Amino acid sequence: MDPRKRHIRPWCPAAASKSVMASEASFQCPLGLWGTTLTENTTENRELYVKTTLRELLVYIVFLVDICLLTYGMTSSSAYYYTKVMSELFLHTPSDTGVSFQAISSMADFWDFAQGPLLDSLYWTKWYNNRSLGRGSHSFIYYENLLLGVPRLRQLRVRNDSCVVHEDFREDILSCYDVYSPDKEEQLPFGPLNGTAWTYHSQDELGGSSHWGRLTSYSGGGYYLDLPGTLQASAEALRDLQEGLWLDRGTRVVFIDFSVYNANINLFCVLRLVVEFPATGGAIPSWQIRTVKLIRYVSNWDFFIVGCEVIFCIFIFYYVVEEILELHIHRLHYLSSIWNILDLVVILLSIVAMGFHVFRTLEVNQLMGRLLQQPNTYADFEFLAFWQTQYDNMNAINLFFAWIKIFKYISFNKTMTQLSSTLARCAKDILGFAVMFFIVFFAYAQLGYLLFGTQVENFSTFIKCIFTQFRIILGDFDYNAIDNANRILGPAYFVTYVFFVFFVLLNMFLAIINDTYSEVKEELAGQKEELQLSDLLKQGYHKTLLRLRLRKEQVSEVQKVLQGGEQETQFEDFTNTLRELGHTEYEITELTAAFTRFDQDGNRILDEKEQEQMRQDLEKERVALNAEIENLGQSIVSSPPGESSPEAARAGGWVSEEFYTLTRRVLQLETTLEGVMSQVDAVGSKLTMLERKGQLAPSSCTGEQGIWEHLQAAPAMTPAPWELQSGQESGGGGVLRHQTAGSSLTTSLEGPLARALHF
């Protein structure tokens, strides 16, 4: 890069502290830590764009690994088997009459299940040989799972006057119980009136939550009974409920809630068995089994996850600052990109997850404390289990978005842009097609619901009709059920739907995407080749190899100096010999650092012992550099000719030795100019400090920018020869003078810049 073009804006002493040298100094200023393609000026600098994107990608990969560890660290491979064991025990175990929970179809079946398989599965106090478990009155289901507290039965009822009987049947039908809804819920006591099972309690009193069943949504209140802690007492309590007609025509749903804990795998299993009694009669069983990890920090792996959580919080802080900077720069225009919106979604979900994690930990500790103080009460883990499940779902969605976000960082590659470009270009066509598709699709959905809704389960509701039609597109359907429901309209519905939706509309959709993809691929093939990530890696690879070769040559030169056979080596002789070998002052400064390191007594003279130690260390470094060059050179020499580097060309004899020499000088010039630029920046900073202290008169153009303006204006003025003062040339430094018409510029430069300009 041309050093005169580093400062694009006018540079003045008053603003010297804010001068950052654009791209090169991005890691030296506060913004560099959060520098992105949206905060850096990467529009006209392709190399800076690729470098910035690569750095963002590497940082994001670390974040992605961390969030994956966190998400999977919250799950357990034993959770599925835990759920399976509990479901087989409580759902599939039959009673003496052969009724299991899944087979419940009436109130009588419910009582058979409750007094048989339910109680037998809840209370495990003896081994299979009838010996006591020796753990007091606590129940350990399958000898491993502790029953937390006591189970609870709860029902919801509707009022007798919740519906109206037609006048033609009022003499025969004296009561009417409508389908459940909160406004028709019964809240008056009934039956013997001698306990909580016969008295209504609101949702706030019970601390419950609503439940979405098969038929409708139910509130968290109702009439409840907490079963006693023993098998015999619970059986007696259920008999009292049955004899008192606890279930009748007004009952619409019964809940059985309990929780168990397995210390072996540190998992809670919160079970809810639901039996709905619809207004049509009969019973509809359903269940909800949530296996969750509520106690977090127990094993060594859990404490490793703590470290990941700390790193996750640091990343979230990093990305929050990054988003704030980008929003500050681009304002509302920042939200015009879908990737920026995705960034905000991931960050917001992560912040919510962090807040819920703290809330969940506090609530579990509080609930466990109450349970330990009152072990014979109902342990309501349903609320925590529900929100833990939502938390896991949110983490799953967040992880999904985090993986999709990788496309944002690899979009600079042509191959990777094909997907996003295709979808963006055909978005309008797909939107127009979607309107036409869903008009036809919903028309068939309503037709199916009206034709088969009363006989086919898959068409019993409009929502089920929609999903059934999607399944038909995928080839998953039950034609016999449709045919049996309506022998004339059933086949007509199926054939026309498959023809119009599958053969016509679906193929139109594929044709739109296919044509757009072909256009995008053709355009990308005709675009001008730009700097790619692979090119950047190759450049860095080749540059590293050249620097290693230069370092090896420097080591060899120092070894030559030490091979003079003298018992002592003076510092002045050492530097003069390096100058005779053609080294610049900048290189000599670097090499004399090694001299100083081995000069243990500090007398600027290396004796025999110090020289021998220096030779040994230099030989070790030379061998190490040889090995590293050979490792790098193997892949270069074996690369295809079309992608060969300068070293490969030189090794194969395609380029002369002069090319390598020129490459070496260019690298030396680059190193020298970097040192000069740092000195110029230091001078500018000193001028600024002097101006602030009042020791220097303010100038509209003093300092670094003024120097570069004079240098830039030099070719347009009357030329005058560059000359070095002979009195200082021998010392490696000089005063470089250039006479102009009306002004003069005198700049004191070190020998390296003079040599570089001479080159």
GROMACS .gro file of C-alpha atoms in nm, residues 67-258:
model
  192
   67ILE     CA    1  -2.324  -2.251   2.225
   68CYS     CA    2  -2.329  -2.611   2.097
   69LEU     CA    3  -2.154  -2.731   2.412
   70LEU     CA    4  -2.402  -2.537   2.625
   71THR     CA    5  -2.709  -2.665   2.442
   72TYR     CA    6  -2.603  -3.028   2.434
   73GLY     CA    7  -2.469  -3.003   2.788
   74MET     CA    8  -2.824  -2.933   2.909
   75THR     CA    9  -2.951  -3.258   2.757
   76SER     CA   10  -2.883  -3.619   2.845
   77SER     CA   11  -2.875  -3.934   2.636
   78SER     CA   12  -3.064  -4.106   2.920
   79ALA     CA   13  -3.363  -3.871   2.894
   80TYR     CA   14  -3.531  -4.073   2.619
   81TYR     CA   15  -3.498  -4.403   2.803
   82TYR     CA   16  -3.621  -4.242   3.123
   83THR     CA   17  -3.932  -4.119   2.941
   84LYS     CA   18  -3.979  -4.458   2.778
   85VAL     CA   19  -3.961  -4.646   3.111
   86MET     CA   20  -4.214  -4.415   3.277
   87SER     CA   21  -4.455  -4.429   2.983
   88GLU     CA   22  -4.447  -4.808   2.966
   89LEU     CA   23  -4.511  -4.833   3.338
   90PHE     CA   24  -4.801  -4.589   3.365
   91LEU     CA   25  -4.952  -4.607   3.016
   92HIS     CA   26  -4.923  -4.971   2.913
   93THR     CA   27  -4.962  -5.166   3.239
   94PRO     CA   28  -5.308  -5.333   3.235
   95SER     CA   29  -5.542  -5.388   3.529
   96ASP     CA   30  -5.696  -5.718   3.631
   97THR     CA   31  -5.976  -5.648   3.385
   98GLY     CA   32  -5.724  -5.575   3.107
   99VAL     CA   33  -5.766  -5.195   3.110
  100SER     CA   34  -5.453  -4.981   3.071
  101PHE     CA   35  -5.445  -4.602   3.074
  102GLN     CA   36  -5.438  -4.578   2.696
  103ALA     CA   37  -5.743  -4.806   2.676
  104ILE     CA   38  -5.965  -4.596   2.908
  105SER     CA   39  -6.296  -4.530   2.735
  106SER     CA   40  -6.540  -4.472   3.022
  107MET     CA   41  -6.559  -4.361   3.384
  108ALA     CA   42  -6.566  -4.723   3.498
  109ASP     CA   43  -6.241  -4.787   3.313
  110PHE     CA   44  -6.088  -4.485   3.487
  111TRP     CA   45  -6.165  -4.625   3.833
  112ASP     CA   46  -6.027  -4.966   3.734
  113PHE     CA   47  -5.704  -4.803   3.626
  114ALA     CA   48  -5.679  -4.567   3.926
  115GLN     CA   49  -5.730  -4.839   4.187
  116GLY     CA   50  -5.511  -5.092   4.009
  117PRO     CA   51  -5.214  -5.007   3.781
  118LEU     CA   52  -5.185  -4.646   3.901
  119LEU     CA   53  -5.143  -4.727   4.272
  120ASP     CA   54  -4.925  -5.030   4.201
  121SER     CA   55  -4.695  -4.820   3.985
  122LEU     CA   56  -4.676  -4.527   4.227
  123TYR     CA   57  -4.585  -4.709   4.549
  124TRP     CA   58  -4.272  -4.925   4.547
  125THR     CA   59  -4.169  -4.998   4.906
  126LYS     CA   60  -4.060  -5.363   4.878
  127TRP     CA   61  -3.819  -5.569   4.672
  128TYR     CA   62  -3.942  -5.836   4.434
  129ASN     CA   63  -3.897  -6.091   4.719
  130ASN     CA   64  -4.126  -5.884   4.949
  131ARG     CA   65  -3.835  -5.754   5.157
  132SER     CA   66  -3.853  -5.388   5.254
  133LEU     CA   67  -3.643  -5.139   5.063
  134GLY     CA   68  -3.527  -5.002   5.396
  135ARG     CA   69  -3.586  -4.640   5.297
  136GLY     CA   70  -3.873  -4.553   5.526
  137SER     CA   71  -4.206  -4.462   5.372
  138HIS     CA   72  -4.048  -4.317   5.056
  139SER     CA   73  -4.146  -4.480   4.730
  140PHE     CA   74  -3.870  -4.564   4.480
  141ILE     CA   75  -4.028  -4.654   4.148
  142TYR     CA   76  -3.826  -4.931   3.981
  143TYR     CA   77  -3.602  -4.903   4.293
  144GLU     CA   78  -3.427  -4.599   4.138
  145ASN     CA   79  -3.676  -4.313   4.102
  146LEU     CA   80  -3.785  -4.125   4.412
  147LEU     CA   81  -4.151  -4.019   4.419
  148LEU     CA   82  -4.142  -3.649   4.515
  149GLY     CA   83  -4.415  -3.559   4.760
  150VAL     CA   84  -4.757  -3.711   4.694
  151PRO     CA   85  -4.967  -3.744   4.374
  152ARG     CA   86  -5.265  -3.517   4.311
  153LEU     CA   87  -5.601  -3.585   4.144
  154ARG     CA   88  -5.789  -3.284   4.009
  155GLN     CA   89  -6.107  -3.247   3.806
  156LEU     CA   90  -6.290  -2.966   3.630
  157ARG     CA   91  -6.668  -2.958   3.596
  158VAL     CA   92  -6.934  -2.759   3.410
  159ARG     CA   93  -7.264  -2.628   3.542
  160ASN     CA   94  -7.594  -2.806   3.494
  161ASP     CA   95  -7.745  -2.501   3.324
  162SER     CA   96  -7.449  -2.449   3.090
  163CYS     CA   97  -7.662  -2.539   2.785
  164VAL     CA   98  -8.028  -2.532   2.679
  165VAL     CA   99  -8.238  -2.841   2.604
  166HIS     CA  100  -8.474  -2.810   2.310
  167GLU     CA  101  -8.835  -2.775   2.422
  168ASP     CA  102  -8.937  -3.099   2.251
  169PHE     CA  103  -8.707  -3.298   2.486
  170ARG     CA  104  -8.737  -3.105   2.812
  171GLU     CA  105  -8.972  -3.361   2.966
  172ASP     CA  106  -8.727  -3.645   2.905
  173ILE     CA  107  -8.392  -3.463   2.951
  174LEU     CA  108  -8.385  -3.270   3.278
  175SER     CA  109  -8.020  -3.159   3.283
  176CYS     CA  110  -7.773  -3.030   3.025
  177TYR     CA  111  -7.392  -3.011   3.053
  178ASP     CA  112  -7.217  -2.821   2.775
  179VAL     CA  113  -6.859  -2.864   2.652
  180TYR     CA  114  -6.599  -2.711   2.880
  181SER     CA  115  -6.521  -2.342   2.874
  182PRO     CA  116  -6.403  -2.116   3.160
  183ASP     CA  117  -6.728  -1.921   3.173
  184LYS     CA  118  -6.930  -2.241   3.216
  185GLU     CA  119  -6.707  -2.391   3.483
  186GLU     CA  120  -6.875  -2.519   3.801
  187GLN     CA  121  -6.742  -2.356   4.118
  188LEU     CA  122  -6.998  -2.461   4.380
  189PRO     CA  123  -6.932  -2.743   4.629
  190PHE     CA  124  -7.098  -3.080   4.562
  191GLY     CA  125  -7.120  -3.430   4.710
  192PRO     CA  126  -7.041  -3.494   5.080
  193LEU     CA  127  -6.875  -3.150   5.116
  194ASN     CA  128  -6.614  -3.295   5.353
  195GLY     CA  129  -6.280  -3.212   5.188
  196THR     CA  130  -6.086  -3.047   4.908
  197ALA     CA  131  -6.212  -3.308   4.663
  198TRP     CA  132  -6.564  -3.166   4.689
  199THR     CA  133  -6.480  -2.796   4.716
  200TYR     CA  134  -6.369  -2.574   4.428
  201HIS     CA  135  -6.031  -2.400   4.442
  202SER     CA  136  -5.922  -2.133   4.197
  203GLN     CA  137  -5.607  -2.144   3.987
  204ASP     CA  138  -5.442  -1.881   4.208
  205GLU     CA  139  -5.516  -2.080   4.523
  206LEU     CA  140  -5.363  -2.396   4.379
  207GLY     CA  141  -5.076  -2.218   4.206
  208GLY     CA  142  -5.156  -2.417   3.894
  209SER     CA  143  -5.142  -2.344   3.523
  210SER     CA  144  -5.367  -2.405   3.225
  211HIS     CA  145  -5.343  -2.719   3.015
  212TRP     CA  146  -5.408  -2.765   2.644
  213GLY     CA  147  -5.589  -3.095   2.604
  214ARG     CA  148  -5.714  -3.290   2.305
  215LEU     CA  149  -6.050  -3.111   2.300
  216THR     CA  150  -5.989  -2.769   2.452
  217SER     CA  151  -5.781  -2.571   2.700
  218TYR     CA  152  -5.844  -2.617   3.074
  219SER     CA  153  -5.775  -2.385   3.367
  220GLY     CA  154  -5.548  -2.463   3.663
  221GLY     CA  155  -5.825  -2.465   3.928
  222GLY     CA  156  -6.083  -2.728   4.020
  223TYR     CA  157  -6.160  -2.994   4.281
  224TYR     CA  158  -5.852  -3.182   4.398
  225LEU     CA  159  -5.734  -3.459   4.628
  226ASP     CA  160  -5.375  -3.522   4.738
  227LEU     CA  161  -5.330  -3.896   4.783
  228PRO     CA  162  -5.180  -4.015   5.115
  229GLY     CA  163  -4.824  -4.142   5.128
  230THR     CA  164  -4.904  -4.515   5.151
  231LEU     CA  165  -5.066  -4.763   4.916
  232GLN     CA  166  -5.341  -4.866   5.159
  233ALA     CA  167  -5.444  -4.510   5.250
  234SER     CA  168  -5.450  -4.405   4.885
  235ALA     CA  169  -5.665  -4.705   4.788
  236GLU     CA  170  -5.913  -4.618   5.063
  237ALA     CA  171  -5.928  -4.252   4.951
  238LEU     CA  172  -6.002  -4.357   4.591
  239ARG     CA  173  -6.279  -4.588   4.708
  240ASP     CA  174  -6.439  -4.300   4.896
  241LEU     CA  175  -6.432  -4.087   4.582
  242GLN     CA  176  -6.586  -4.364   4.375
  243GLU     CA  177  -6.863  -4.432   4.626
  244GLY     CA  178  -6.935  -4.060   4.658
  245LEU     CA  179  -6.977  -4.031   4.278
  246TRP     CA  180  -6.689  -3.790   4.240
  247LEU     CA  181  -6.712  -3.835   3.862
  248ASP     CA  182  -7.052  -3.766   3.705
  249ARG     CA  183  -7.207  -3.603   3.398
  250GLY     CA  184  -7.066  -3.263   3.490
  251THR     CA  185  -6.705  -3.388   3.489
  252ARG     CA  186  -6.511  -3.278   3.183
  253VAL     CA  187  -6.151  -3.364   3.268
  254VAL     CA  188  -5.943  -3.537   3.536
  255PHE     CA  189  -5.572  -3.473   3.593
  256ILE     CA  190  -5.328  -3.704   3.774
  257ASP     CA  191  -5.005  -3.516   3.853
  258PHE     CA  192  -4.686  -3.642   4.019
   0.00000   0.00000   0.00000
